[in-house]
mmCIF file of C-alpha atoms in Angstrom:
data_model
loop_
_atom_site.group_PDB
_atom_site.id
_atom_site.type_symbol
_atom_site.label_atom_id
_atom_site.label_comp_id
_atom_site.label_asym_id
_atom_site.label_seq_id
_atom_site.Cartn_x
_atom_site.Cartn_y
_atom_site.Cartn_z
ATOM 1 C CA MET A 1 111.006 72.606 83.215
ATOM 2 C CA LYS A 2 107.343 71.896 83.872
ATOM 3 C CA ARG A 3 107.836 72.707 87.532
ATOM 4 C CA LEU A 4 109.815 76.124 87.035
ATOM 5 C CA MET A 5 106.604 76.899 84.215
ATOM 6 C CA ARG A 6 104.420 75.894 87.245
ATOM 7 C CA ARG A 7 106.020 77.825 89.722
ATOM 8 C CA ARG A 8 105.989 80.893 87.326
ATOM 9 C CA SER A 9 102.209 80.680 86.874
ATOM 10 C CA GLU A 10 101.296 80.563 90.368
ATOM 11 C CA ALA A 11 103.883 83.239 91.350
ATOM 12 C CA GLN A 12 101.938 85.501 88.291
ATOM 13 C CA ALA A 13 98.879 84.700 89.944
ATOM 14 C CA ALA A 14 99.559 85.413 93.581
ATOM 15 C CA GLY A 15 100.917 88.749 92.305
ATOM 16 C CA GLU A 16 97.516 89.910 90.469
ATOM 17 C CA VAL A 17 95.428 88.580 93.466
ATOM 18 C CA ALA A 18 97.770 91.035 95.784
ATOM 19 C CA ALA A 19 97.299 93.756 93.324
ATOM 20 C CA ALA A 20 94.273 93.271 92.677
ATOM 21 C CA ALA A 21 93.328 93.608 96.764
ATOM 22 C CA ALA A 22 95.796 96.397 97.351
ATOM 23 C CA VAL A 23 94.051 99.818 98.422
ATOM 24 C CA ALA A 24 95.407 102.842 98.136
ATOM 25 C CA MET A 25 95.382 105.979 100.676
ATOM 26 C CA PRO A 26 94.616 109.344 98.716
ATOM 27 C CA MET A 27 97.861 111.905 99.042
ATOM 28 C CA ALA A 28 98.255 115.387 98.234
ATOM 29 C CA ASP A 29 100.371 116.619 95.015
ATOM 30 C CA PRO A 30 101.148 113.030 93.695
ATOM 31 C CA ASP A 31 103.857 111.713 91.523
ATOM 32 C CA PRO A 32 101.889 109.561 89.503
ATOM 33 C CA THR A 33 104.371 107.556 87.817
ATOM 34 C CA ALA A 34 106.731 107.312 90.494
ATOM 35 C CA ALA A 35 106.722 104.972 93.998
ATOM 36 C CA ALA A 36 108.411 102.862 96.307
ATOM 37 C CA PHE A 37 108.174 99.219 97.507
ATOM 38 C CA PHE A 38 109.438 98.009 100.884
ATOM 39 C CA ASP A 39 109.935 94.722 102.330
ATOM 40 C CA VAL A 40 108.937 94.000 105.907
ATOM 41 C CA ASP A 41 110.882 91.690 107.631
ATOM 42 C CA ASN A 42 114.078 92.707 108.343
ATOM 43 C CA THR A 43 113.919 95.636 105.827
ATOM 44 C CA MET A 44 111.232 97.843 107.436
ATOM 45 C CA MET A 45 111.378 96.033 111.009
ATOM 46 C CA ARG A 46 113.472 94.441 113.014
ATOM 47 C CA GLY A 47 112.799 90.499 112.600
ATOM 48 C CA ALA A 48 109.766 88.730 111.234
ATOM 49 C CA SER A 49 106.665 90.948 111.652
ATOM 50 C CA ILE A 50 104.278 87.288 111.603
ATOM 51 C CA TYR A 51 106.737 85.993 113.894
ATOM 52 C CA HIS A 52 105.777 88.843 116.512
ATOM 53 C CA PHE A 53 102.082 88.732 115.966
ATOM 54 C CA ALA A 54 102.207 84.930 116.784
ATOM 55 C CA ARG A 55 103.635 86.326 119.912
ATOM 56 C CA GLY A 56 100.801 88.681 120.679
ATOM 57 C CA LEU A 57 98.498 86.007 120.179
ATOM 58 C CA ALA A 58 100.594 83.732 122.786
ATOM 59 C CA SER A 59 100.135 86.268 125.182
ATOM 60 C CA ARG A 60 96.535 86.418 125.272
ATOM 61 C CA GLY A 61 96.425 83.155 125.257
ATOM 62 C CA LEU A 62 95.509 82.329 121.476
ATOM 63 C CA PHE A 63 98.492 81.069 120.636
ATOM 64 C CA THR A 64 100.701 77.996 122.634
ATOM 65 C CA THR A 65 104.497 78.297 123.267
ATOM 66 C CA LYS A 66 104.953 75.041 121.687
ATOM 67 C CA ASP A 67 102.656 76.508 118.525
ATOM 68 C CA LEU A 68 105.260 79.648 118.662
ATOM 69 C CA VAL A 69 108.193 77.688 118.747
ATOM 70 C CA LYS A 70 107.000 75.218 115.851
ATOM 71 C CA PHE A 71 106.231 78.311 114.094
ATOM 72 C CA ALA A 72 109.662 80.328 114.480
ATOM 73 C CA VAL A 73 111.408 76.943 113.083
ATOM 74 C CA GLY A 74 108.877 77.381 110.193
ATOM 75 C CA GLN A 75 109.704 80.356 109.549
ATOM 76 C CA VAL A 76 113.426 79.918 109.764
ATOM 77 C CA ILE A 77 113.266 77.241 107.223
ATOM 78 C CA PHE A 78 111.054 79.297 104.302
ATOM 79 C CA ARG A 79 112.810 82.372 105.033
ATOM 80 C CA VAL A 80 116.461 80.047 104.275
ATOM 81 C CA ARG A 81 115.446 77.566 101.777
ATOM 82 C CA GLY A 82 111.774 78.049 100.842
ATOM 83 C CA ASP A 83 112.311 79.460 97.493
ATOM 84 C CA GLU A 84 113.991 76.403 96.354
ATOM 85 C CA ASN A 85 111.982 73.872 98.268
ATOM 86 C CA PRO A 86 108.230 73.063 97.003
ATOM 87 C CA GLU A 87 107.278 70.864 100.188
ATOM 88 C CA HIS A 88 108.957 74.255 102.448
ATOM 89 C CA ILE A 89 106.683 76.735 100.617
ATOM 90 C CA ALA A 90 103.603 73.964 101.352
ATOM 91 C CA GLU A 91 104.738 74.084 105.063
ATOM 92 C CA ALA A 92 104.787 77.858 104.983
ATOM 93 C CA ARG A 93 101.103 77.777 103.218
ATOM 94 C CA GLU A 94 99.924 75.679 106.254
ATOM 95 C CA THR A 95 101.422 77.876 108.886
ATOM 96 C CA ALA A 96 99.952 81.273 107.189
ATOM 97 C CA LEU A 97 96.329 79.417 106.836
ATOM 98 C CA ALA A 98 96.278 78.013 110.606
ATOM 99 C CA PHE A 99 96.462 81.638 111.713
ATOM 100 C CA VAL A 100 93.381 82.676 110.367
ATOM 101 C CA ALA A 101 91.386 79.699 109.618
ATOM 102 C CA GLY A 102 87.513 80.341 111.198
ATOM 103 C CA SER A 103 88.535 83.536 112.803
ATOM 104 C CA LYS A 104 86.606 87.173 111.548
ATOM 105 C CA VAL A 105 88.737 89.500 109.652
ATOM 106 C CA GLU A 106 87.472 92.414 112.095
ATOM 107 C CA ASP A 107 88.990 90.226 115.170
ATOM 108 C CA ILE A 108 92.087 89.330 112.864
ATOM 109 C CA VAL A 109 92.571 93.347 111.963
ATOM 110 C CA ARG A 110 91.699 94.609 115.477
ATOM 111 C CA LEU A 111 94.345 92.087 117.334
ATOM 112 C CA GLY A 112 96.944 93.292 114.369
ATOM 113 C CA GLU A 113 96.535 96.991 115.276
ATOM 114 C CA GLU A 114 96.643 95.996 119.414
ATOM 115 C CA ILE A 115 99.706 93.806 118.998
ATOM 116 C CA TYR A 116 101.576 96.317 116.442
ATOM 117 C CA ASP A 117 101.488 98.881 118.444
ATOM 118 C CA GLU A 118 102.653 96.821 121.903
ATOM 119 C CA ALA A 119 105.048 94.776 120.064
ATOM 120 C CA MET A 120 106.272 96.120 116.841
ATOM 121 C CA ALA A 121 106.211 99.645 116.604
ATOM 122 C CA ASP A 122 109.731 100.151 118.364
ATOM 123 C CA ARG A 123 111.053 97.857 115.892
ATOM 124 C CA ILE A 124 110.603 99.619 112.829
ATOM 125 C CA TRP A 125 114.203 100.678 111.608
ATOM 126 C CA ALA A 126 114.735 104.342 111.784
ATOM 127 C CA GLY A 127 116.764 104.828 109.089
ATOM 128 C CA THR A 128 114.421 102.719 106.754
ATOM 129 C CA ARG A 129 111.605 104.907 107.896
ATOM 130 C CA ALA A 130 113.556 108.008 106.852
ATOM 131 C CA LEU A 131 113.803 106.608 103.676
ATOM 132 C CA ALA A 132 110.080 105.743 102.944
ATOM 133 C CA GLN A 133 109.136 109.351 104.124
ATOM 134 C CA GLY A 134 111.488 110.885 101.493
ATOM 135 C CA HIS A 135 109.434 109.247 98.787
ATOM 136 C CA LEU A 136 106.177 110.518 100.289
ATOM 137 C CA ASP A 137 107.714 113.712 100.730
ATOM 138 C CA ALA A 138 108.712 113.642 96.841
ATOM 139 C CA GLY A 139 104.801 112.616 96.426
ATOM 140 C CA GLN A 140 105.530 109.317 95.380
ATOM 141 C CA ARG A 141 103.314 106.361 96.647
ATOM 142 C CA VAL A 142 105.136 103.746 99.041
ATOM 143 C CA TRP A 143 103.872 100.680 99.293
ATOM 144 C CA LEU A 144 105.105 97.789 101.503
ATOM 145 C CA VAL A 145 105.604 94.205 99.847
ATOM 146 C CA THR A 146 105.398 91.420 102.182
ATOM 147 C CA ALA A 147 104.296 87.600 102.456
ATOM 148 C CA THR A 148 102.950 88.526 105.506
ATOM 149 C CA PRO A 149 99.206 88.519 105.622
ATOM 150 C CA VAL A 150 97.470 91.598 103.898
ATOM 151 C CA GLU A 151 95.411 92.581 106.580
ATOM 152 C CA LEU A 152 98.418 92.714 109.020
ATOM 153 C CA ALA A 153 100.626 94.248 106.618
ATOM 154 C CA ARG A 154 97.629 97.303 106.110
ATOM 155 C CA VAL A 155 98.104 97.809 109.666
ATOM 156 C CA ILE A 156 101.437 98.275 109.444
ATOM 157 C CA ALA A 157 101.105 100.375 106.527
ATOM 158 C CA GLN A 158 98.496 102.810 108.023
ATOM 159 C CA ARG A 159 100.154 103.079 111.509
ATOM 160 C CA LEU A 160 103.417 104.032 109.277
ATOM 161 C CA GLY A 161 101.246 106.432 107.152
ATOM 162 C CA LEU A 162 102.323 104.551 103.963
ATOM 163 C CA THR A 163 100.099 104.497 100.579
ATOM 164 C CA GLY A 164 99.043 100.630 101.610
ATOM 165 C CA ALA A 165 100.390 97.169 101.263
ATOM 166 C CA LEU A 166 100.567 94.339 99.019
ATOM 167 C CA GLY A 167 100.516 90.661 100.733
ATOM 168 C CA THR A 168 99.411 87.278 101.058
ATOM 169 C CA VAL A 169 95.725 86.832 100.495
ATOM 170 C CA SER A 170 93.474 84.469 102.631
ATOM 171 C CA GLU A 171 90.035 83.737 101.007
ATOM 172 C CA THR A 172 87.171 84.749 103.076
ATOM 173 C CA VAL A 173 83.210 83.893 103.354
ATOM 174 C CA ASP A 174 80.846 86.475 105.068
ATOM 175 C CA GLY A 175 83.648 88.360 106.489
ATOM 176 C CA VAL A 176 85.397 85.069 108.156
ATOM 177 C CA TYR A 177 88.552 83.361 106.703
ATOM 178 C CA THR A 178 88.053 79.750 105.225
ATOM 179 C CA GLY A 179 91.561 78.221 105.573
ATOM 180 C CA ARG A 180 92.453 78.779 101.672
ATOM 181 C CA LEU A 181 94.386 81.267 100.066
ATOM 182 C CA VAL A 182 93.657 83.092 97.085
ATOM 183 C CA GLY A 183 96.065 82.430 94.777
ATOM 184 C CA ASP A 184 99.503 81.681 96.557
ATOM 185 C CA LEU A 185 102.331 83.204 99.117
ATOM 186 C CA LEU A 186 103.564 86.255 98.257
ATOM 187 C CA HIS A 187 106.987 85.480 98.090
ATOM 188 C CA GLY A 188 109.973 85.895 95.781
ATOM 189 C CA PRO A 189 108.944 86.038 92.166
ATOM 190 C CA ALA A 190 105.122 86.376 93.088
ATOM 191 C CA LYS A 191 106.326 89.820 95.115
ATOM 192 C CA ALA A 192 107.935 91.034 91.332
ATOM 193 C CA GLU A 193 104.227 89.999 89.827
ATOM 194 C CA ALA A 194 102.285 91.983 92.049
ATOM 195 C CA VAL A 195 104.478 95.007 91.909
ATOM 196 C CA ARG A 196 104.270 94.768 87.765
ATOM 197 C CA ALA A 197 100.376 94.201 88.277
ATOM 198 C CA LEU A 198 100.022 97.200 90.431
ATOM 199 C CA ALA A 199 101.924 99.190 88.036
ATOM 200 C CA ARG A 200 99.786 98.273 85.159
ATOM 201 C CA ARG A 201 96.787 99.748 87.462
ATOM 202 C CA GLU A 202 98.414 102.838 88.930
ATOM 203 C CA GLY A 203 100.201 103.861 85.638
ATOM 204 C CA LEU A 204 103.444 103.401 87.144
ATOM 205 C CA ASP A 205 106.829 103.793 85.257
ATOM 206 C CA LEU A 206 109.005 101.483 86.996
ATOM 207 C CA THR A 207 112.387 102.671 85.270
ATOM 208 C CA ARG A 208 111.264 105.563 87.861
ATOM 209 C CA CYS A 209 110.527 103.577 90.946
ATOM 210 C CA SER A 210 112.452 102.259 93.974
ATOM 211 C CA ALA A 211 112.511 99.126 95.585
ATOM 212 C CA TYR A 212 114.199 98.242 99.095
ATOM 213 C CA SER A 213 114.969 94.711 100.834
ATOM 214 C CA ASP A 214 117.353 92.648 103.027
ATOM 215 C CA SER A 215 117.043 89.570 101.074
ATOM 216 C CA ALA A 216 118.259 87.598 98.106
ATOM 217 C CA ASN A 217 115.006 86.042 97.731
ATOM 218 C CA ASP A 218 113.525 89.446 96.503
ATOM 219 C CA LEU A 219 115.901 89.975 93.455
ATOM 220 C CA PRO A 220 113.168 89.222 91.178
ATOM 221 C CA LEU A 221 111.245 92.954 92.647
ATOM 222 C CA LEU A 222 114.387 94.487 92.891
ATOM 223 C CA SER A 223 116.013 93.757 89.460
ATOM 224 C CA LEU A 224 112.239 94.994 88.398
ATOM 225 C CA VAL A 225 112.612 98.783 89.154
ATOM 226 C CA GLY A 226 115.148 101.310 88.571
ATOM 227 C CA HIS A 227 116.287 102.079 91.651
ATOM 228 C CA PRO A 228 116.874 99.427 93.498
ATOM 229 C CA THR A 229 118.368 99.055 97.143
ATOM 230 C CA ALA A 230 119.632 96.221 99.450
ATOM 231 C CA ILE A 231 118.950 97.228 103.230
ATOM 232 C CA ASN A 232 120.528 95.139 106.069
ATOM 233 C CA PRO A 233 121.326 92.808 103.141
ATOM 234 C CA ASP A 234 121.843 88.804 103.294
ATOM 235 C CA SER A 235 125.499 87.950 101.932
ATOM 236 C CA GLU A 236 123.935 86.933 98.641
ATOM 237 C CA LEU A 237 122.401 90.038 98.018
ATOM 238 C CA ARG A 238 125.025 92.247 99.199
ATOM 239 C CA GLU A 239 127.339 90.623 96.703
ATOM 240 C CA HIS A 240 124.679 90.919 94.138
ATOM 241 C CA ALA A 241 124.187 94.462 95.301
ATOM 242 C CA ARG A 242 127.740 95.287 94.863
ATOM 243 C CA GLU A 243 128.246 93.514 91.495
ATOM 244 C CA ASN A 244 125.507 95.412 90.102
ATOM 245 C CA LYS A 245 126.557 98.724 91.919
ATOM 246 C CA TRP A 246 123.293 99.240 93.726
ATOM 247 C CA GLU A 247 123.073 101.090 96.698
ATOM 248 C CA ILE A 248 123.276 99.304 100.274
ATOM 249 C CA ARG A 249 122.273 100.753 103.706
ATOM 250 C CA ASP A 250 123.002 98.727 106.757
ATOM 251 C CA PHE A 251 121.148 99.728 110.142
ATOM 252 C CA ARG A 252 122.354 96.935 112.013
ATOM 253 C CA THR A 253 124.463 98.770 113.987
ATOM 254 C CA GLY A 254 127.018 96.799 116.344
ATOM 255 C CA ARG A 255 125.446 93.917 114.881
ATOM 256 C CA LYS A 256 125.722 91.444 112.012
ATOM 257 C CA ALA A 257 122.910 89.077 112.078
ATOM 258 C CA THR A 258 124.280 85.349 110.954
ATOM 259 C CA MET A 259 120.802 84.483 110.074
ATOM 260 C CA ILE A 260 118.728 87.246 109.006
ATOM 261 C CA GLY A 261 115.706 85.428 109.056
ATOM 262 C CA VAL A 262 115.385 84.340 112.540
ATOM 263 C CA PRO A 263 113.698 87.196 114.639
ATOM 264 C CA ILE A 264 115.032 89.333 117.198
ATOM 265 C CA ALA A 265 114.064 88.164 120.879
ATOM 266 C CA ALA A 266 113.103 90.323 123.214
ATOM 267 C CA GLY A 267 112.120 89.012 126.813
ATOM 268 C CA ALA A 268 113.346 85.509 128.107
ATOM 269 C CA GLY A 269 110.315 83.747 126.514
ATOM 270 C CA ALA A 270 111.104 84.968 123.179
ATOM 271 C CA VAL A 271 114.990 84.055 123.686
ATOM 272 C CA ALA A 272 113.997 80.714 124.781
ATOM 273 C CA GLY A 273 111.735 80.360 121.039
ATOM 274 C CA GLY A 274 114.780 81.603 118.973
ATOM 275 C CA VAL A 275 117.397 79.047 120.342
ATOM 276 C CA ALA A 276 114.781 76.024 119.652
ATOM 277 C CA ALA A 277 114.635 77.434 116.605
ATOM 278 C CA ALA A 278 118.132 77.508 115.377
ATOM 279 C CA ILE A 279 118.436 74.028 117.407
ATOM 280 C CA ALA A 280 115.841 72.824 115.561
ATOM 281 C CA LEU A 281 116.851 74.209 111.898
ATOM 282 C CA ARG A 282 120.387 72.537 112.584
ATOM 283 C CA ARG A 283 118.778 68.959 113.457
ATOM 284 C CA HIS A 284 116.701 69.664 110.119
ATOM 285 C CA TYR A 285 119.698 70.118 108.046
ATOM 286 C CA ARG A 286 121.760 67.364 109.787
ATOM 287 C CA SER A 287 118.892 64.953 108.788
ATOM 288 C CA THR A 288 118.748 66.069 105.122
#
């Protein structure tokens, strides 16, 4: 019980921090009380955004192949089991910090813009992008909500012409990352807390709001709004959506992902990393 209460407190703190860091883009003729919230990985984009960012860093000599494989394994484990195991959450937190510690914020933003244009833009699901545009056309604000570092999440939101992004917030001093998080990873219940805090700040009516995700990890977020939709759902979310008569959209034409969290590979190097991640994950489960 104490652990559960602590996790709820941490989630609330992470959500409030993410909401406080959110900056909205101006829009004409807004619908002031409605908004849409989109998860990023496998919902708005094929694969994991932070993994594609890591590959971009590797191609620039800023990240080794060994680091990339290790990172991929960590992302898969966190995606599949991280919401249940505090040790996995701690590992994911350390991985996130390793990306930015000692780096200038402006450099990370610049690299994020370059890598998005090179490696992420063509991975956006056209169907999900159309859903987001529909909300914008209706005058509603559209926010990304993701465990990805908020700076990268903002780049994605800006490139897509969305309102803004809620993401994991890292501490900075004089424009340099310290290697510590402000709050915690924006994952699971923390996403719902972030949206709840943003709704208070922006005067949103959550019963009029929409949310989109592929993962059962985001059930707290999807259950918070009046119009939840499962996008490319994992098996648990698909079952929950059917039971609760939520809308389901699947844009994975001709492909059924056996493990939704594994990044979609492109190129021999990425394929090797994906295979290594799967092997390592299987070994991990056998040893536990």
